[in-house]
Short mmCIF file of C-alpha atoms in Angstrom, two decimals:
data_model
loop_
_atom_site.label_atom_id
_atom_site.label_comp_id
_atom_site.label_asym_id
_atom_site.label_seq_id
_atom_site.Cartn_x
_atom_site.Cartn_y
_atom_site.Cartn_z
CA UNK A 1 -32.01 40.19 -86.62
CA UNK A 2 -35.13 37.21 -86.86
CA UNK A 3 -35.56 35.67 -89.95
CA UNK A 4 -39.49 34.57 -89.73
CA UNK A 5 -41.70 37.41 -88.41
CA UNK A 6 -44.03 36.67 -85.36
CA UNK A 7 -47.31 35.92 -85.32
CA UNK A 8 -49.12 37.88 -82.40
CA UNK A 9 -49.70 35.91 -79.38
CA UNK A 10 -53.67 36.63 -80.05
CA UNK A 11 -53.40 35.08 -82.94
CA UNK A 12 -53.05 31.62 -80.74
CA UNK A 13 -55.74 32.93 -78.81
CA UNK A 14 -58.15 33.39 -81.19
CA UNK A 15 -56.92 31.08 -83.58
CA UNK A 16 -56.24 27.67 -81.42
CA UNK A 17 -57.32 28.68 -77.40
CA UNK A 18 -60.85 30.41 -77.72
CA UNK A 19 -61.72 27.81 -80.83
CA UNK A 20 -60.46 24.22 -77.85
CA UNK A 21 -63.03 25.59 -75.05
CA UNK A 22 -65.05 25.84 -77.35
CA UNK A 23 -65.75 29.65 -75.99
CA UNK A 24 -66.41 33.30 -77.43
CA UNK A 25 -64.80 36.01 -76.63
CA UNK A 26 -67.22 37.28 -74.58
CA UNK A 27 -67.18 34.91 -72.38
CA UNK A 28 -63.77 34.27 -72.31
CA UNK A 29 -63.89 37.81 -72.11
CA UNK A 30 -65.67 37.40 -69.31
CA UNK A 31 -63.84 34.58 -67.69
CA UNK A 32 -60.66 36.18 -68.08
CA UNK A 33 -62.57 39.25 -65.52
CA UNK A 34 -61.61 41.85 -69.10
CA UNK A 35 -64.02 43.91 -71.31
CA UNK A 36 -64.66 42.03 -74.65
CA UNK A 37 -63.29 44.82 -76.75
CA UNK A 38 -60.03 44.60 -74.95
CA UNK A 39 -59.56 40.60 -74.78
CA UNK A 40 -61.01 42.13 -78.84
CA UNK A 41 -58.35 44.09 -79.35
CA UNK A 42 -55.50 41.82 -78.28
CA UNK A 43 -57.11 39.14 -80.53
CA UNK A 44 -56.91 40.77 -83.17
CA UNK A 45 -53.35 42.08 -82.75
CA UNK A 46 -54.99 45.76 -82.62
CA UNK A 47 -54.08 46.01 -78.44
CA UNK A 48 -50.76 44.33 -76.49
CA UNK A 49 -50.77 41.11 -74.39
CA UNK A 50 -50.11 42.99 -70.77
CA UNK A 51 -48.26 41.85 -67.79
CA UNK A 52 -51.64 41.74 -66.81
CA UNK A 53 -52.80 39.53 -69.21
CA UNK A 54 -50.61 37.37 -68.83
CA UNK A 55 -50.81 36.71 -65.63
CA UNK A 56 -54.59 36.13 -65.87
CA UNK A 57 -54.34 33.45 -69.49
CA UNK A 58 -51.69 31.25 -67.06
CA UNK A 59 -54.25 31.42 -64.47
CA UNK A 60 -57.02 30.66 -66.56
CA UNK A 61 -54.56 27.75 -68.21
CA UNK A 62 -53.12 26.02 -65.77
CA UNK A 63 -53.61 22.66 -65.64
CA UNK A 64 -54.44 21.03 -61.87
CA UNK A 65 -51.78 18.88 -62.39
CA UNK A 66 -50.13 22.36 -63.34
CA UNK A 67 -49.05 21.94 -66.75
CA UNK A 68 -50.16 24.81 -69.16
CA UNK A 69 -48.97 28.62 -70.65
CA UNK A 70 -47.02 30.41 -67.52
CA UNK A 71 -47.49 34.47 -67.98
CA UNK A 72 -43.56 34.14 -69.22
CA UNK A 73 -44.39 32.83 -72.49
CA UNK A 74 -47.33 34.47 -73.19
CA UNK A 75 -44.39 38.21 -72.21
CA UNK A 76 -41.83 36.33 -74.37
CA UNK A 77 -44.32 35.87 -77.36
CA UNK A 78 -45.62 38.90 -77.43
CA UNK A 79 -41.68 40.89 -77.17
CA UNK A 80 -40.67 38.88 -79.47
CA UNK A 81 -43.10 39.89 -81.55
CA UNK A 82 -42.80 43.68 -80.99
CA UNK A 83 -38.79 43.81 -81.90
CA UNK A 84 -39.79 41.11 -85.37
CA UNK A 85 -41.70 44.56 -85.56
CA UNK A 86 -39.74 46.93 -84.78
CA UNK A 87 -37.09 45.53 -86.30
CA UNK A 88 -38.79 45.29 -89.74
CA UNK A 89 -40.57 48.75 -89.13
CA UNK A 90 -37.69 50.66 -92.07
CA UNK A 91 -37.00 53.12 -89.35
CA UNK A 92 -33.40 53.85 -88.27
CA UNK A 93 -32.92 54.14 -84.72
CA UNK A 94 -31.89 58.15 -84.84
CA UNK A 95 -28.66 57.45 -81.59
CA UNK A 96 -25.50 58.08 -80.42
CA UNK A 97 -22.86 55.27 -79.30
CA UNK A 98 -22.08 55.89 -76.14
CA UNK A 99 -18.51 53.86 -76.45
CA UNK A 100 -17.70 57.65 -78.84
CA UNK A 101 -18.90 58.50 -76.23
CA UNK A 102 -16.90 56.87 -74.45
CA UNK A 103 -13.33 57.38 -76.01
#
């Protein structure tokens, strides 16, 4: 079990990326080719970074020398956030372990 609560990757976009670029949500959404509402939902942690958005972010933030966060980086951040949330949800998984069926 992970010890700390990783931030939603939308928080990184909202707190770090957009201010560094001096962009509004509407302008960032336009540049990314997504709706303002869809981007806003991600920025506020109400929607996940999809594969499509991760690819768009990679293309959008890639520098001419190829540096910048990859789609995989955005998706790893989303998975880390989702997994921590699930592990700390207080819900036990109701599963029958496979090793018992194989015995």
